[in-house]
Every structure is written in structure tokens, then in C-alpha cells.
Amino acid sequence: MPIKPEKLNTTVQIPTDVSVTLNRHMLVVDGPRGRAIKNFRKIPVGISIQDDKVLLKAAGSRKRDFAILNTSRSLIRNLCEGVVSGYTIKMKVVFAHFPITINVKGNKVHIENFQGERAPRIADIVGPTKVESQGDDVVVTGHILTDVTQTAANIQLKTRIKNKDRRVFLDGIYRYDIQKIIK
């Protein structure tokens, strides 16, 4: 059963201090915290900009097209919120015996002495994201939500323990807080 035609069009309100431009399939969002760019080439949705709104139109009338429309609306909304306020993820360093140290070198995070290992585990920092080590906390900040969350996931996955019982061996770096405002 097809979806009603009025549901296949939606708009995203642009905040007052944000400017949005569209170059072919590239959506560029500029704000006080920086610039965010999203490529919509492989996302089947029609995008146009009028006044202070981004108009989105679904490519078809099926349920899948409706889902893609709402996903693209969320992506644009997150880009606009990010360049205004930014995002912060706080992570906790947990260890039982060997103290873990975190060093940021360039666009890599070096996780040293994890379970007594000699070689550091290295996680990538995605995009213009900043990572800071504050004692037993690791703070990941940035204005692009996908980059901030992917960086936090990279750090958490590098400290994943394999071939041991995770209920007993709890060492690692775990996310415990996500906020919209950079502090």
C-alpha cells in the first residue's frame, strides 16, 4: 500500500545563525562552530533550499522511500545542530591491574599498557574531532555527530577483549555520557 503523497515531502528549518548551500549533491552547512559537508549523491532524495528551509522530497512512494526521507531529514537536522552547539562524548577508562594510558598523537589515539601489552593499540580520529585525556576520562568533542560517534566507537573497539569472559575481564574504555553542548 503506497504512502500518502503529502507524507513524501518534508522540510527542515534552518537556525538563524546557520547558512546552508547546495552544490549538486553536496550539502554545505556553515555555523559558528565550523563547517559540515554531507554528500547526498547515493541517497535517493530530492533536496532544494528555499528561504530558511531545506525541502526534501522522496524519490518514490514506497515505505523504503519514506524511511530514506526521514533519515536524510535527521542527517540535516544533526548537521545544523552540530555547527551551532556541537557534541561531546565522555568515556571512562576502566582497568583492574595494568594502568591504561591514553595519548593523542596527530589524528591517532594511542592506548598504551592495555592488559600489560608492550605495543600500543591505535585508534583513528575521524574528521575534525578532538580527543582529550583527562585522568580516567576520555572526552571526544566535535561538531559533526557521525565523526564524533565513530571516533568514540573506534576507541571502544580497540580495547575489546577477545577469547576471555567479559564479565570477569572488564578492562577497556567505555562510553558513559553523550551531550549536545561542547563544554
C-alpha positions as semicolon CSV with decimal commas, in nm:
position;residue;x (nm);y (nm);z (nm)
1;M;0,000;0,000;0,000
2;P;0,160;0,329;-0,103
3;I;0,212;0,614;0,140
4;K;0,006;0,934;0,108
5;P;0,172;1,195;-0,117
6;E;0,175;1,468;0,149
7;K;0,396;1,249;0,370
8;L;0,657;1,216;0,095
9;N;0,761;1,583;0,130
10;T;0,917;1,731;0,441
11;T;1,111;2,039;0,548
12;V;1,396;2,112;0,787
13;Q;1,403;2,455;0,949
14;I;1,747;2,619;0,929
15;P;1,855;2,800;1,251
16;T;1,911;3,175;1,227
17;D;2,292;3,173;1,257
18;V;2,342;2,884;1,011
19;S;2,381;2,907;0,634
20;V;2,311;2,608;0,409
21;T;2,417;2,581;0,045
22;L;2,367;2,304;-0,207
23;N;2,625;2,232;-0,479
24;R;2,485;1,948;-0,690
25;H;2,468;1,667;-0,431
26;M;2,693;1,827;-0,168
27;L;2,514;1,997;0,121
28;V;2,738;2,251;0,297
29;V;2,632;2,375;0,641
30;D;2,822;2,670;0,795
31;G;2,775;2,786;1,151
32;P;2,955;2,939;1,449
33;R;3,141;2,614;1,535
34;G;3,258;2,538;1,181
35;R;3,161;2,382;0,851
36;A;2,998;2,044;0,789
37;I;2,969;1,880;0,447
38;K;2,743;1,588;0,357
39;N;2,733;1,410;0,022
40;F;2,378;1,309;-0,082
41;R;2,481;1,154;-0,414
42;K;2,391;0,797;-0,313
43;I;2,085;0,891;-0,105
44;P;1,775;0,889;-0,329
45;V;1,604;1,204;-0,208
46;G;1,537;1,539;-0,377
47;I;1,688;1,838;-0,196
48;S;1,622;2,208;-0,252
49;I;1,671;2,520;-0,041
50;Q;1,410;2,796;-0,011
51;D;1,447;3,091;0,225
52;D;1,532;2,943;0,565
53;K;1,416;2,586;0,496
54;V;1,558;2,275;0,332
55;L;1,288;2,099;0,130
56;L;1,314;1,722;0,093
57;K;1,116;1,509;-0,150
58;A;1,112;1,129;-0,157
59;A;1,216;0,953;-0,478
60;G;0,917;0,715;-0,475
61;S;0,603;0,630;-0,280
62;R;0,705;0,312;-0,100
63;K;0,779;0,254;0,265
64;R;1,153;0,237;0,194
65;D;1,145;0,582;0,028
66;F;0,962;0,723;0,332
67;A;1,230;0,577;0,563
68;I;1,512;0,725;0,350
69;L;1,336;1,064;0,354
70;N;1,320;1,068;0,734
71;T;1,681;0,950;0,765
72;S;1,802;1,233;0,542
73;R;1,592;1,479;0,745
74;S;1,765;1,359;1,064
75;L;2,108;1,389;0,900
76;I;2,044;1,751;0,800
77;R;1,899;1,835;1,141
78;N;2,207;1,687;1,315
79;L;2,439;1,887;1,088
80;C;2,256;2,210;1,173
81;E;2,257;2,138;1,547
82;G;2,624;2,039;1,537
83;V;2,753;2,360;1,380
84;V;2,557;2,560;1,639
85;S;2,627;2,371;1,963
86;G;2,848;2,067;1,892
87;Y;2,862;1,724;2,052
88;T;3,056;1,575;2,344
89;I;3,103;1,210;2,433
90;K;3,260;1,117;2,766
91;M;3,430;0,781;2,805
92;K;3,567;0,611;3,118
93;V;3,898;0,421;3,130
94;V;3,847;0,103;3,336
95;F;4,131;-0,127;3,444
96;A;4,188;-0,382;3,718
97;H;4,564;-0,434;3,729
98;F;4,759;-0,267;3,447
99;P;4,702;0,112;3,435
100;I;4,596;0,221;3,087
101;T;4,736;0,546;2,949
102;I;4,584;0,745;2,661
103;N;4,797;0,965;2,434
104;V;4,677;1,161;2,132
105;K;4,935;1,189;1,854
106;G;4,815;1,368;1,542
107;N;4,496;1,201;1,421
108;K;4,556;0,879;1,619
109;V;4,478;0,777;1,977
110;H;4,745;0,555;2,135
111;I;4,611;0,324;2,406
112;E;4,920;0,211;2,597
113;N;4,972;-0,066;2,854
114;F;4,633;-0,224;2,785
115;Q;4,642;-0,555;2,979
116;G;5,019;-0,517;3,003
117;E;5,075;-0,525;2,628
118;R;5,404;-0,374;2,508
119;A;5,276;-0,233;2,177
120;P;5,010;0,039;2,193
121;R;4,671;-0,010;2,038
122;I;4,599;0,268;1,789
123;A;4,251;0,407;1,712
124;D;4,176;0,656;1,435
125;I;4,024;1,000;1,490
126;V;3,763;1,071;1,222
127;G;3,734;1,420;1,073
128;P;3,777;1,740;1,275
129;T;3,711;1,565;1,607
130;K;3,915;1,648;1,919
131;V;4,011;1,386;2,178
132;E;4,139;1,479;2,524
133;S;4,256;1,254;2,806
134;Q;4,158;1,385;3,149
135;G;4,275;1,136;3,412
136;D;4,044;0,834;3,389
137;D;3,817;1,011;3,140
138;V;3,848;1,049;2,764
139;V;3,647;1,340;2,618
140;V;3,562;1,332;2,245
141;T;3,426;1,661;2,106
142;G;3,332;1,791;1,763
143;H;3,062;1,950;1,554
144;I;2,980;1,655;1,322
145;L;2,783;1,386;1,507
146;T;2,881;1,097;1,279
147;D;3,253;1,177;1,316
148;V;3,234;1,212;1,695
149;T;3,042;0,887;1,745
150;Q;3,267;0,695;1,502
151;T;3,579;0,816;1,684
152;A;3,431;0,706;2,019
153;A;3,339;0,368;1,867
154;N;3,693;0,326;1,728
155;I;3,841;0,388;2,075
156;Q;3,598;0,150;2,243
157;L;3,651;-0,126;1,983
158;K;4,031;-0,110;2,017
159;T;4,000;-0,211;2,382
160;R;3,767;-0,501;2,318
161;I;3,875;-0,820;2,493
162;K;3,863;-1,139;2,290
163;N;3,869;-1,503;2,399
164;K;3,808;-1,418;2,766
165;D;3,497;-1,384;2,978
166;R;3,384;-1,019;2,953
167;R;3,207;-1,046;3,287
168;V;3,543;-1,106;3,458
169;F;3,785;-0,907;3,241
170;L;3,622;-0,563;3,243
171;D;3,925;-0,364;3,125
172;G;3,854;-0,116;2,848
173;I;3,730;0,230;2,759
174;Y;3,353;0,267;2,775
175;R;3,116;0,549;2,677
176;Y;2,903;0,677;2,963
177;D;2,771;1,018;2,855
178;I;2,669;1,197;2,535
179;Q;2,581;1,567;2,528
180;K;2,485;1,817;2,260
181;I;2,684;2,107;2,403
182;I;3,063;2,124;2,396
183;K;3,196;2,216;2,738
